[in-house]
């Protein structure tokens, strides 16, 4: 980028930081008139959010080594969003943008910040969330997976923020272990049969053979959390098949630690002959075959997606269900916790990884499918972001008139439905961690400013989510 353009972007970023304006461009979107069928029966919404999944980790986005047949089918039957941006470069602030429709310069949660004894710094009690807005439109709402927007005793907990039914992890740190001793069932601890062990063990026990599967036996248990969470999501669909539902599935896959049942590993047996053990030393649990584990975790997630779609189809609800798939931020930097994102080309052609406001840190593989409404097999390169989902979904369900004032999101329902739409004026991100960064995209130009908060001057936060 030349100096003139960079100076322009710096000036634009500075103006945004100072003014915190430019936040209401909804009027630029073409109004979408709901069809008679839509007015008679509002569609269900299924929003599946992966955790640390890279732009290139799905087959439909170029992945060659990991099998994702169900998501690839969703892409073939729906639309790929090739320039869709998550809310931020790490978990909690990204999810806050998704739930509130405010970009990171306006959103309340701007970093990962753990609170004791469990949970993250909470969103405020009176926060207007996607869940609350859909409840007001007669939807029953369920969240199954990782929350991360307020601990079990805070006003930010799911049942206080527009969620009728919750099952999974409240806390991002607890979610680092796929074999925890408990999950949250609404606001009650649901005990599991797993043994107690830390998810951040630095290395194998002394004297262990890294090639012996028995050396890793202590890092597993009978209850794999992702499977249990998927089962509860399926039950939610069955329980509420007769009314509009919002099913939010913020899965913990493929976030570390690398853990997956043996039957999933066997699906990739022999696929990666060169798969040296991860013995620890760079965070999270050791694993005998880390590349195999990463691929198996993503394929397991893909199978969960397939089960949700099949369940909805069996209930005769497929034609009236909007499916969305995306990720909260990009993949990890290479070799951390045993990952090998270079081997899998997890970020695709993009520069940057999780924690970075370069493209690889928060540009995500995103799919949208709605049979009979969204043209099949299409791709859109319109610039969109997590802040757009509240406006877009309210538009699609025929409730555009109740979209709250002051949101940063712009409905891209016209784009999804195959209509022309003006380009987004800008997309803004700021992130106080990893040195302190801001980014501004305008058209095909993007400016990134780094090192705004050098080490020692950053706010208290966790570098992990």
CSV table of C-alpha atoms in Angstrom, one decimal:
chain,number,residue,atom,x,y,z
A,1,UNK,CA,0.0,0.0,0.0
A,2,UNK,CA,1.5,3.4,-0.9
A,3,UNK,CA,2.1,6.2,1.6
A,4,UNK,CA,-0.8,8.4,0.4
A,5,UNK,CA,-3.3,5.6,0.7
A,6,UNK,CA,-1.9,4.6,4.1
A,7,UNK,CA,-2.2,8.2,5.3
A,8,UNK,CA,-5.7,8.3,4.1
A,9,UNK,CA,-6.6,5.1,6.0
A,10,UNK,CA,-4.9,6.4,9.2
A,11,UNK,CA,-6.8,9.6,8.9
A,12,UNK,CA,-10.1,7.8,8.4
A,13,UNK,CA,-9.4,5.5,11.3
A,14,UNK,CA,-8.5,8.4,13.5
A,15,UNK,CA,-11.8,10.1,12.6
A,16,UNK,CA,-13.7,7.0,13.4
A,17,UNK,CA,-12.0,6.6,16.8
A,18,UNK,CA,-12.7,10.2,17.7
A,19,UNK,CA,-16.2,10.5,16.5
A,20,UNK,CA,-17.5,6.9,16.9
A,21,UNK,CA,-19.9,7.8,14.2
A,22,UNK,CA,-20.8,6.6,10.6
A,23,UNK,CA,-23.0,4.0,12.3
A,24,UNK,CA,-26.3,4.1,10.4
A,25,UNK,CA,-26.2,3.2,6.8
A,26,UNK,CA,-29.2,0.9,6.9
A,27,UNK,CA,-31.0,3.2,4.5
A,28,UNK,CA,-28.5,2.3,1.8
A,29,UNK,CA,-29.9,-1.2,1.6
A,30,UNK,CA,-32.8,-2.0,-0.8
A,31,UNK,CA,-36.0,-2.8,1.1
A,32,UNK,CA,-37.0,-6.4,0.9
A,33,UNK,CA,-40.7,-7.1,0.7
A,34,UNK,CA,-41.5,-10.4,2.4
A,35,UNK,CA,-43.4,-12.9,0.3
A,36,UNK,CA,-46.9,-13.9,1.3
A,37,UNK,CA,-45.5,-17.2,2.5
A,38,UNK,CA,-43.0,-15.5,4.7
A,39,UNK,CA,-45.7,-13.3,6.2
A,40,UNK,CA,-47.7,-16.4,7.1
A,41,UNK,CA,-44.9,-18.4,8.6
A,42,UNK,CA,-41.6,-16.9,9.7
A,43,UNK,CA,-38.6,-19.0,9.0
A,44,UNK,CA,-36.5,-20.8,11.6
A,45,UNK,CA,-32.9,-19.6,12.0
A,46,UNK,CA,-30.0,-22.0,12.5
A,47,UNK,CA,-26.7,-20.2,13.2
A,48,UNK,CA,-23.6,-22.4,13.5
A,49,UNK,CA,-20.5,-20.7,14.7
A,50,UNK,CA,-17.1,-22.6,14.6
A,51,UNK,CA,-14.3,-21.7,16.9
A,52,UNK,CA,-10.9,-20.7,15.4
A,53,UNK,CA,-11.8,-22.1,12.0
A,54,UNK,CA,-9.7,-20.7,9.2
A,55,UNK,CA,-10.9,-19.3,5.8
A,56,UNK,CA,-9.3,-22.3,4.1
A,57,UNK,CA,-10.5,-25.1,6.4
A,58,UNK,CA,-13.6,-26.1,4.5
A,59,UNK,CA,-13.7,-28.0,1.2
A,60,UNK,CA,-16.0,-25.4,-0.4
A,61,UNK,CA,-13.3,-22.8,0.4
A,62,UNK,CA,-10.4,-24.7,-1.0
A,63,UNK,CA,-9.4,-27.3,1.7
A,64,UNK,CA,-7.9,-30.4,0.1
A,65,UNK,CA,-7.0,-32.5,3.2
A,66,UNK,CA,-10.0,-32.3,5.5
A,67,UNK,CA,-13.4,-33.7,4.6
A,68,UNK,CA,-16.4,-31.5,5.1
A,69,UNK,CA,-19.1,-33.0,2.9
A,70,UNK,CA,-22.1,-31.6,4.7
A,71,UNK,CA,-20.9,-28.0,4.7
A,72,UNK,CA,-19.8,-28.4,1.1
A,73,UNK,CA,-23.3,-29.5,0.3
A,74,UNK,CA,-24.7,-26.4,2.2
A,75,UNK,CA,-22.5,-24.3,-0.1
A,76,UNK,CA,-23.7,-26.0,-3.2
A,77,UNK,CA,-27.3,-25.5,-2.1
A,78,UNK,CA,-26.9,-22.0,-0.9
A,79,UNK,CA,-24.5,-19.0,-1.1
A,80,UNK,CA,-20.8,-18.6,-0.1
A,81,UNK,CA,-19.9,-15.2,1.3
A,82,UNK,CA,-16.3,-14.8,0.3
A,83,UNK,CA,-15.6,-11.5,2.0
A,84,UNK,CA,-17.4,-11.9,5.3
A,85,UNK,CA,-15.7,-10.7,8.5
A,86,UNK,CA,-16.1,-11.9,12.1
A,87,UNK,CA,-16.6,-9.4,14.8
A,88,UNK,CA,-13.0,-9.4,15.9
A,89,UNK,CA,-9.8,-11.4,15.9
A,90,UNK,CA,-10.5,-13.3,19.2
A,91,UNK,CA,-13.5,-14.9,20.7
A,92,UNK,CA,-15.4,-12.8,23.2
A,93,UNK,CA,-15.3,-9.4,21.4
A,94,UNK,CA,-16.2,-11.2,18.1
A,95,UNK,CA,-19.3,-12.8,19.7
A,96,UNK,CA,-20.3,-9.5,21.2
A,97,UNK,CA,-20.4,-7.9,17.8
A,98,UNK,CA,-22.5,-10.8,16.5
A,99,UNK,CA,-25.0,-10.6,19.4
A,100,UNK,CA,-25.3,-6.8,19.5
A,101,UNK,CA,-24.9,-5.5,15.9
A,102,UNK,CA,-22.3,-3.0,17.0
A,103,UNK,CA,-18.8,-2.9,15.6
A,104,UNK,CA,-15.8,-3.1,17.9
A,105,UNK,CA,-15.5,0.7,18.3
A,106,UNK,CA,-19.0,0.7,19.9
A,107,UNK,CA,-19.4,-2.8,21.3
A,108,UNK,CA,-19.1,-3.2,25.1
A,109,UNK,CA,-16.8,-6.2,25.1
A,110,UNK,CA,-13.5,-5.4,23.3
A,111,UNK,CA,-11.2,-8.1,24.5
A,112,UNK,CA,-11.0,-11.5,26.2
A,113,UNK,CA,-11.2,-10.9,29.9
A,114,UNK,CA,-11.8,-13.7,32.4
A,115,UNK,CA,-13.7,-13.3,35.6
A,116,UNK,CA,-13.4,-15.5,38.7
A,117,UNK,CA,-14.5,-18.1,39.6
A,118,UNK,CA,-15.8,-18.8,36.0
A,119,UNK,CA,-16.7,-16.9,32.9
A,120,UNK,CA,-15.8,-13.7,31.0
A,121,UNK,CA,-16.5,-10.1,31.6
A,122,UNK,CA,-20.3,-9.7,31.1
A,123,UNK,CA,-22.3,-7.7,28.7
A,124,UNK,CA,-24.7,-5.3,30.5
A,125,UNK,CA,-28.1,-6.4,31.7
A,126,UNK,CA,-30.0,-4.0,29.3
A,127,UNK,CA,-27.9,-5.0,26.2
A,128,UNK,CA,-30.1,-5.4,23.1
A,129,UNK,CA,-29.2,-8.8,21.7
A,130,UNK,CA,-30.2,-10.8,18.7
A,131,UNK,CA,-31.8,-13.3,21.1
A,132,UNK,CA,-34.0,-10.7,22.8
A,133,UNK,CA,-35.1,-9.2,19.5
A,134,UNK,CA,-36.1,-12.6,18.1
A,135,UNK,CA,-37.9,-13.5,21.3
A,136,UNK,CA,-40.0,-10.3,20.8
A,137,UNK,CA,-40.9,-11.6,17.4
A,138,UNK,CA,-42.3,-14.9,18.9
A,139,UNK,CA,-39.2,-17.0,18.5
A,140,UNK,CA,-38.0,-19.6,21.0
A,141,UNK,CA,-34.3,-19.3,21.3
A,142,UNK,CA,-31.6,-21.8,22.2
A,143,UNK,CA,-27.8,-21.7,22.5
A,144,UNK,CA,-25.7,-24.8,22.5
A,145,UNK,CA,-21.9,-24.6,22.8
A,146,UNK,CA,-19.7,-21.8,24.1
A,147,UNK,CA,-21.1,-18.6,25.4
A,148,UNK,CA,-18.3,-16.3,26.7
A,149,UNK,CA,-20.3,-13.1,27.3
A,150,UNK,CA,-20.9,-13.3,31.0
A,151,UNK,CA,-20.3,-15.8,33.9
A,152,UNK,CA,-23.0,-18.0,35.5
A,153,UNK,CA,-23.8,-15.5,38.2
A,154,UNK,CA,-23.7,-12.4,36.0
A,155,UNK,CA,-26.3,-10.4,34.1
A,156,UNK,CA,-24.5,-11.5,30.9
A,157,UNK,CA,-25.4,-15.2,31.2
A,158,UNK,CA,-27.4,-16.6,28.4
A,159,UNK,CA,-30.8,-16.8,30.0
A,160,UNK,CA,-30.6,-13.1,30.9
A,161,UNK,CA,-29.6,-12.2,27.3
A,162,UNK,CA,-32.5,-13.5,25.2
A,163,UNK,CA,-31.8,-17.3,25.3
A,164,UNK,CA,-34.6,-19.6,26.5
A,165,UNK,CA,-32.5,-22.8,26.5
A,166,UNK,CA,-28.8,-23.1,27.0
A,167,UNK,CA,-26.5,-26.2,27.2
A,168,UNK,CA,-22.7,-26.1,27.0
A,169,UNK,CA,-19.8,-24.1,28.3
A,170,UNK,CA,-20.4,-20.7,29.9
A,171,UNK,CA,-16.7,-20.0,30.2
A,172,UNK,CA,-14.1,-20.0,27.4
A,173,UNK,CA,-11.3,-21.2,29.6
A,174,UNK,CA,-13.3,-24.3,30.7
A,175,UNK,CA,-14.0,-24.9,27.1
A,176,UNK,CA,-10.3,-25.6,26.4
A,177,UNK,CA,-11.0,-29.2,27.5
A,178,UNK,CA,-13.4,-31.3,25.4
A,179,UNK,CA,-13.6,-33.8,28.3
A,180,UNK,CA,-14.7,-31.5,31.2
A,181,UNK,CA,-16.2,-32.6,34.5
A,182,UNK,CA,-19.4,-30.6,33.8
A,183,UNK,CA,-21.3,-28.5,31.4
A,184,UNK,CA,-24.1,-26.0,32.0
A,185,UNK,CA,-27.7,-27.1,31.6
A,186,UNK,CA,-29.5,-23.7,31.6
A,187,UNK,CA,-28.3,-22.5,35.0
A,188,UNK,CA,-27.5,-25.8,36.6
A,189,UNK,CA,-24.2,-27.7,36.5
A,190,UNK,CA,-24.6,-30.9,34.5
A,191,UNK,CA,-22.1,-33.5,35.7
A,192,UNK,CA,-20.1,-35.6,33.3
A,193,UNK,CA,-18.2,-38.9,33.8
A,194,UNK,CA,-14.8,-37.5,32.8
A,195,UNK,CA,-11.8,-37.6,35.1
A,196,UNK,CA,-10.2,-34.4,36.3
A,197,UNK,CA,-7.2,-33.3,34.4
A,198,UNK,CA,-5.9,-29.9,33.3
A,199,UNK,CA,-6.3,-28.8,29.7
A,200,UNK,CA,-3.0,-27.0,29.6
A,201,UNK,CA,-0.6,-29.7,30.7
A,202,UNK,CA,2.8,-28.6,29.5
A,203,UNK,CA,4.2,-32.0,28.5
A,204,UNK,CA,3.9,-35.7,28.7
A,205,UNK,CA,4.6,-37.4,32.1
A,206,UNK,CA,8.3,-38.1,32.7
A,207,UNK,CA,9.4,-41.4,31.0
A,208,UNK,CA,6.4,-41.5,28.7
A,209,UNK,CA,6.9,-42.8,25.1
A,210,UNK,CA,5.5,-40.2,22.8
A,211,UNK,CA,4.7,-42.9,20.2
A,212,UNK,CA,2.7,-45.0,22.6
A,213,UNK,CA,-1.1,-44.3,22.6
A,214,UNK,CA,-1.1,-45.2,26.3
A,215,UNK,CA,0.9,-42.1,27.1
A,216,UNK,CA,-2.1,-40.0,26.1
A,217,UNK,CA,-4.8,-42.0,27.8
A,218,UNK,CA,-5.1,-39.5,30.7
A,219,UNK,CA,-6.3,-36.7,28.3
A,220,UNK,CA,-9.7,-38.3,27.5
A,221,UNK,CA,-12.9,-39.6,29.0
A,222,UNK,CA,-16.3,-41.2,28.1
A,223,UNK,CA,-18.2,-37.9,27.6
A,224,UNK,CA,-17.1,-35.9,24.6
A,225,UNK,CA,-18.6,-32.4,25.0
A,226,UNK,CA,-19.1,-31.6,21.4
A,227,UNK,CA,-21.2,-34.8,20.9
A,228,UNK,CA,-23.3,-34.0,24.0
A,229,UNK,CA,-23.9,-30.5,22.9
A,230,UNK,CA,-25.0,-31.6,19.4
A,231,UNK,CA,-27.5,-34.0,20.9
A,232,UNK,CA,-29.1,-31.2,23.0
A,233,UNK,CA,-29.3,-29.0,19.9
A,234,UNK,CA,-31.2,-31.8,18.1
A,235,UNK,CA,-33.5,-32.2,21.0
A,236,UNK,CA,-34.2,-28.4,20.9
A,237,UNK,CA,-35.3,-28.7,17.3
A,238,UNK,CA,-37.6,-31.6,18.0
A,239,UNK,CA,-39.1,-29.9,21.1
A,240,UNK,CA,-39.9,-26.7,19.2
A,241,UNK,CA,-40.8,-27.9,15.7
A,242,UNK,CA,-44.2,-26.3,15.9
A,243,UNK,CA,-43.1,-22.7,16.4
A,244,UNK,CA,-40.4,-20.5,14.9
A,245,UNK,CA,-37.0,-21.2,16.6
A,246,UNK,CA,-33.6,-19.6,16.7
A,247,UNK,CA,-30.9,-22.3,17.1
A,248,UNK,CA,-27.5,-20.8,17.9
A,249,UNK,CA,-24.7,-23.4,17.9
A,250,UNK,CA,-21.4,-21.8,18.9
A,251,UNK,CA,-19.4,-25.1,18.7
A,252,UNK,CA,-16.0,-25.3,20.4
A,253,UNK,CA,-14.5,-27.0,17.3
A,254,UNK,CA,-11.6,-26.8,16.2
A,255,UNK,CA,-10.4,-24.7,19.2
A,256,UNK,CA,-7.6,-26.3,21.2
A,257,UNK,CA,-7.0,-28.6,23.0
A,258,UNK,CA,-6.6,-31.2,20.3
A,259,UNK,CA,-9.1,-33.8,21.5
A,260,UNK,CA,-11.5,-36.1,19.6
A,261,UNK,CA,-12.9,-39.6,20.1
A,262,UNK,CA,-10.9,-42.6,18.7
A,263,UNK,CA,-13.6,-43.4,16.1
A,264,UNK,CA,-13.1,-40.0,14.6
A,265,UNK,CA,-9.3,-40.5,14.5
A,266,UNK,CA,-9.8,-43.8,12.7
A,267,UNK,CA,-11.6,-42.0,9.8
A,268,UNK,CA,-8.2,-40.4,9.0
A,269,UNK,CA,-6.0,-43.4,9.8
A,270,UNK,CA,-3.0,-43.4,7.5
A,271,UNK,CA,-4.1,-40.1,5.8
A,272,UNK,CA,-1.0,-38.2,7.1
A,273,UNK,CA,2.0,-40.5,7.2
A,274,UNK,CA,4.2,-37.6,8.4
A,275,UNK,CA,2.3,-36.7,11.6
A,276,UNK,CA,4.9,-36.3,14.4
A,277,UNK,CA,3.6,-36.3,18.0
A,278,UNK,CA,3.0,-33.0,19.8
A,279,UNK,CA,4.7,-33.6,23.1
A,280,UNK,CA,3.7,-30.2,24.6
A,281,UNK,CA,5.7,-27.1,25.2
A,282,UNK,CA,3.6,-24.7,23.2
A,283,UNK,CA,0.4,-24.7,25.2
A,284,UNK,CA,-2.5,-27.1,25.7
A,285,UNK,CA,-2.4,-30.9,25.8
A,286,UNK,CA,0.0,-33.2,24.0
A,287,UNK,CA,-1.4,-35.4,21.2
A,288,UNK,CA,0.2,-38.4,19.5
A,289,UNK,CA,-1.2,-37.5,16.0
A,290,UNK,CA,-1.9,-33.8,16.0
A,291,UNK,CA,-2.6,-33.3,12.3
A,292,UNK,CA,-5.0,-36.3,12.3
A,293,UNK,CA,-6.7,-34.9,15.4
A,294,UNK,CA,-7.3,-31.4,13.8
A,295,UNK,CA,-8.7,-32.9,10.7
A,296,UNK,CA,-10.9,-35.3,12.6
A,297,UNK,CA,-12.3,-32.6,14.8
A,298,UNK,CA,-13.4,-30.5,11.8
A,299,UNK,CA,-15.0,-33.6,10.2
A,300,UNK,CA,-16.8,-34.4,13.4
A,301,UNK,CA,-18.2,-30.9,13.5
A,302,UNK,CA,-19.3,-31.3,9.9
A,303,UNK,CA,-21.1,-34.5,10.9
A,304,UNK,CA,-22.9,-32.6,13.6
A,305,UNK,CA,-24.0,-30.0,11.1
A,306,UNK,CA,-25.3,-32.8,8.8
A,307,UNK,CA,-27.3,-34.2,11.7
A,308,UNK,CA,-29.0,-30.9,12.4
A,309,UNK,CA,-29.9,-30.4,8.7
A,310,UNK,CA,-31.2,-34.0,8.5
A,311,UNK,CA,-33.3,-33.6,11.6
A,312,UNK,CA,-34.9,-30.4,10.2
A,313,UNK,CA,-35.5,-32.1,6.9
A,314,UNK,CA,-37.1,-35.1,8.6
A,315,UNK,CA,-39.5,-32.8,10.4
A,316,UNK,CA,-40.5,-31.2,7.1
A,317,UNK,CA,-39.0,-27.8,8.1
A,318,UNK,CA,-36.2,-27.5,5.6
A,319,UNK,CA,-38.0,-25.1,3.3
A,320,UNK,CA,-38.7,-22.7,6.1
A,321,UNK,CA,-35.3,-22.7,7.8
A,322,UNK,CA,-32.4,-20.3,7.2
A,323,UNK,CA,-29.0,-21.9,7.8
A,324,UNK,CA,-25.9,-19.9,8.5
A,325,UNK,CA,-22.4,-21.1,9.1
A,326,UNK,CA,-19.3,-19.0,10.0
A,327,UNK,CA,-16.4,-18.8,12.5
A,328,UNK,CA,-15.6,-16.4,15.3
A,329,UNK,CA,-12.0,-15.7,14.2
A,330,UNK,CA,-9.2,-17.1,12.1
A,331,UNK,CA,-6.9,-20.1,12.8
A,332,UNK,CA,-4.0,-20.2,15.3
A,333,UNK,CA,-0.5,-19.2,14.4
A,334,UNK,CA,1.5,-22.3,13.4
A,335,UNK,CA,2.5,-25.1,15.7
A,336,UNK,CA,0.8,-23.5,18.8
A,337,UNK,CA,-0.8,-26.2,20.9
A,338,UNK,CA,0.1,-28.8,18.3
A,339,UNK,CA,-1.8,-27.2,15.4
A,340,UNK,CA,-0.2,-27.1,11.9
A,341,UNK,CA,-2.1,-24.5,10.0
A,342,UNK,CA,0.6,-24.2,7.4
A,343,UNK,CA,0.2,-27.9,6.5
A,344,UNK,CA,-3.6,-27.5,6.1
A,345,UNK,CA,-3.3,-24.0,4.6
A,346,UNK,CA,-6.0,-23.1,7.1
A,347,UNK,CA,-6.0,-19.4,6.3
A,348,UNK,CA,-6.1,-20.1,2.6
A,349,UNK,CA,-4.4,-17.3,0.6
A,350,UNK,CA,-4.8,-14.8,3.4
A,351,UNK,CA,-2.2,-13.1,5.5
A,352,UNK,CA,-2.4,-13.2,9.3
A,353,UNK,CA,-3.8,-15.5,12.0
A,354,UNK,CA,-6.0,-15.3,15.1
A,355,UNK,CA,-5.3,-12.2,17.0
A,356,UNK,CA,-4.4,-10.2,13.9
A,357,UNK,CA,-6.5,-7.6,12.0
A,358,UNK,CA,-4.9,-8.7,8.7
A,359,UNK,CA,-7.3,-10.8,6.6
A,360,UNK,CA,-6.5,-14.2,8.0
A,361,UNK,CA,-7.3,-13.1,11.5
A,362,UNK,CA,-11.0,-12.4,11.0
A,363,UNK,CA,-12.2,-13.0,7.4
A,364,UNK,CA,-14.2,-16.2,7.7
A,365,UNK,CA,-15.6,-19.0,5.5
A,366,UNK,CA,-19.4,-18.2,5.6
A,367,UNK,CA,-22.4,-20.0,4.1
A,368,UNK,CA,-26.0,-19.1,4.0
A,369,UNK,CA,-28.8,-21.5,2.8
A,370,UNK,CA,-32.5,-21.0,2.5
A,371,UNK,CA,-34.2,-23.3,0.1
A,372,UNK,CA,-36.5,-21.5,-2.4
A,373,UNK,CA,-35.2,-18.0,-1.4
A,374,UNK,CA,-31.4,-17.9,-1.7
A,375,UNK,CA,-30.1,-18.9,-5.1
A,376,UNK,CA,-28.2,-22.2,-5.0
A,377,UNK,CA,-24.5,-22.5,-5.9
A,378,UNK,CA,-23.9,-18.7,-5.8
A,379,UNK,CA,-21.0,-16.7,-4.3
A,380,UNK,CA,-21.0,-13.1,-3.1
A,381,UNK,CA,-18.0,-10.9,-2.7
A,382,UNK,CA,-19.9,-8.2,-1.0
A,383,UNK,CA,-18.1,-7.0,2.1
A,384,UNK,CA,-20.2,-8.0,5.2
A,385,UNK,CA,-19.5,-8.5,8.9
A,386,UNK,CA,-20.9,-9.9,12.1
A,387,UNK,CA,-22.5,-6.5,12.9
A,388,UNK,CA,-24.8,-7.0,9.9
A,389,UNK,CA,-26.6,-10.1,11.1
A,390,UNK,CA,-29.2,-8.5,13.3
A,391,UNK,CA,-30.3,-6.2,10.6
A,392,UNK,CA,-30.2,-8.9,7.9
A,393,UNK,CA,-32.1,-11.5,9.9
A,394,UNK,CA,-34.8,-9.1,11.0
A,395,UNK,CA,-35.1,-8.1,7.3
A,396,UNK,CA,-35.4,-11.7,6.2
A,397,UNK,CA,-38.1,-12.7,8.7
A,398,UNK,CA,-40.2,-9.6,7.7
A,399,UNK,CA,-39.4,-7.6,10.8
A,400,UNK,CA,-37.2,-4.9,9.4
A,401,UNK,CA,-39.3,-2.2,10.9
A,402,UNK,CA,-38.3,-3.3,14.4
A,403,UNK,CA,-34.6,-3.0,13.8
A,404,UNK,CA,-33.1,-0.9,16.6
A,405,UNK,CA,-31.8,2.5,15.8
A,406,UNK,CA,-28.1,3.1,16.2
A,407,UNK,CA,-26.8,-0.3,15.0
A,408,UNK,CA,-23.6,-0.4,12.9
A,409,UNK,CA,-25.0,-3.3,10.8
A,410,UNK,CA,-26.4,-3.0,7.2
A,411,UNK,CA,-28.9,-5.6,6.1
A,412,UNK,CA,-27.5,-7.6,3.2
A,413,UNK,CA,-30.8,-9.5,2.7
A,414,UNK,CA,-31.0,-8.1,-0.9
A,415,UNK,CA,-27.7,-9.7,-1.7
A,416,UNK,CA,-28.7,-13.0,-0.2
A,417,UNK,CA,-32.0,-13.0,-2.2
A,418,UNK,CA,-30.1,-12.3,-5.5
A,419,UNK,CA,-30.7,-8.6,-5.8
A,420,UNK,CA,-28.3,-5.7,-6.5
A,421,UNK,CA,-27.2,-3.7,-3.5
A,422,UNK,CA,-24.9,-0.7,-3.0
A,423,UNK,CA,-21.4,-1.5,-1.7
A,424,UNK,CA,-20.7,-1.2,2.0
A,425,UNK,CA,-19.2,2.2,2.7
A,426,UNK,CA,-16.6,0.9,5.2
A,427,UNK,CA,-15.8,-1.9,7.6
A,428,UNK,CA,-14.1,-1.0,10.9
A,429,UNK,CA,-12.3,-3.1,13.5
A,430,UNK,CA,-10.2,-2.3,16.6
A,431,UNK,CA,-8.6,-4.7,19.0
A,432,UNK,CA,-6.5,-3.5,22.0
A,433,UNK,CA,-4.6,-6.7,22.4
A,434,UNK,CA,-1.7,-8.3,20.4
A,435,UNK,CA,0.0,-4.9,20.5
A,436,UNK,CA,-3.1,-2.8,19.8
A,437,UNK,CA,-4.5,-2.6,16.3
A,438,UNK,CA,-7.1,-0.9,14.2
A,439,UNK,CA,-8.2,-1.7,10.7
A,440,UNK,CA,-10.4,0.1,8.1
A,441,UNK,CA,-11.5,-1.3,4.8
A,442,UNK,CA,-13.0,1.0,2.2
A,443,UNK,CA,-13.7,-0.6,-1.2
A,444,UNK,CA,-10.7,-2.7,-2.2
A,445,UNK,CA,-8.3,-0.8,0.1
A,446,UNK,CA,-7.6,-1.6,3.7
A,447,UNK,CA,-5.4,0.2,6.2
A,448,UNK,CA,-4.0,-1.6,9.3
A,449,UNK,CA,-2.3,0.3,12.1
A,450,UNK,CA,-0.4,-1.8,14.7
A,451,UNK,CA,1.5,-1.3,18.0
A,452,UNK,CA,-0.9,1.2,19.4
A,453,UNK,CA,-0.7,-0.3,22.8
A,454,UNK,CA,2.8,-1.8,23.3
A,455,UNK,CA,3.5,-4.5,25.8
A,456,UNK,CA,3.1,-3.2,29.3
A,457,UNK,CA,0.4,-0.7,28.4
A,458,UNK,CA,-2.3,-3.1,27.3
A,459,UNK,CA,-5.5,-3.7,29.4
A,460,UNK,CA,-5.7,-6.8,31.5
A,461,UNK,CA,-6.8,-9.6,29.3
A,462,UNK,CA,-6.2,-13.2,28.4
A,463,UNK,CA,-4.3,-13.9,25.2
A,464,UNK,CA,-6.3,-17.1,24.9
A,465,UNK,CA,-10.0,-17.8,24.6
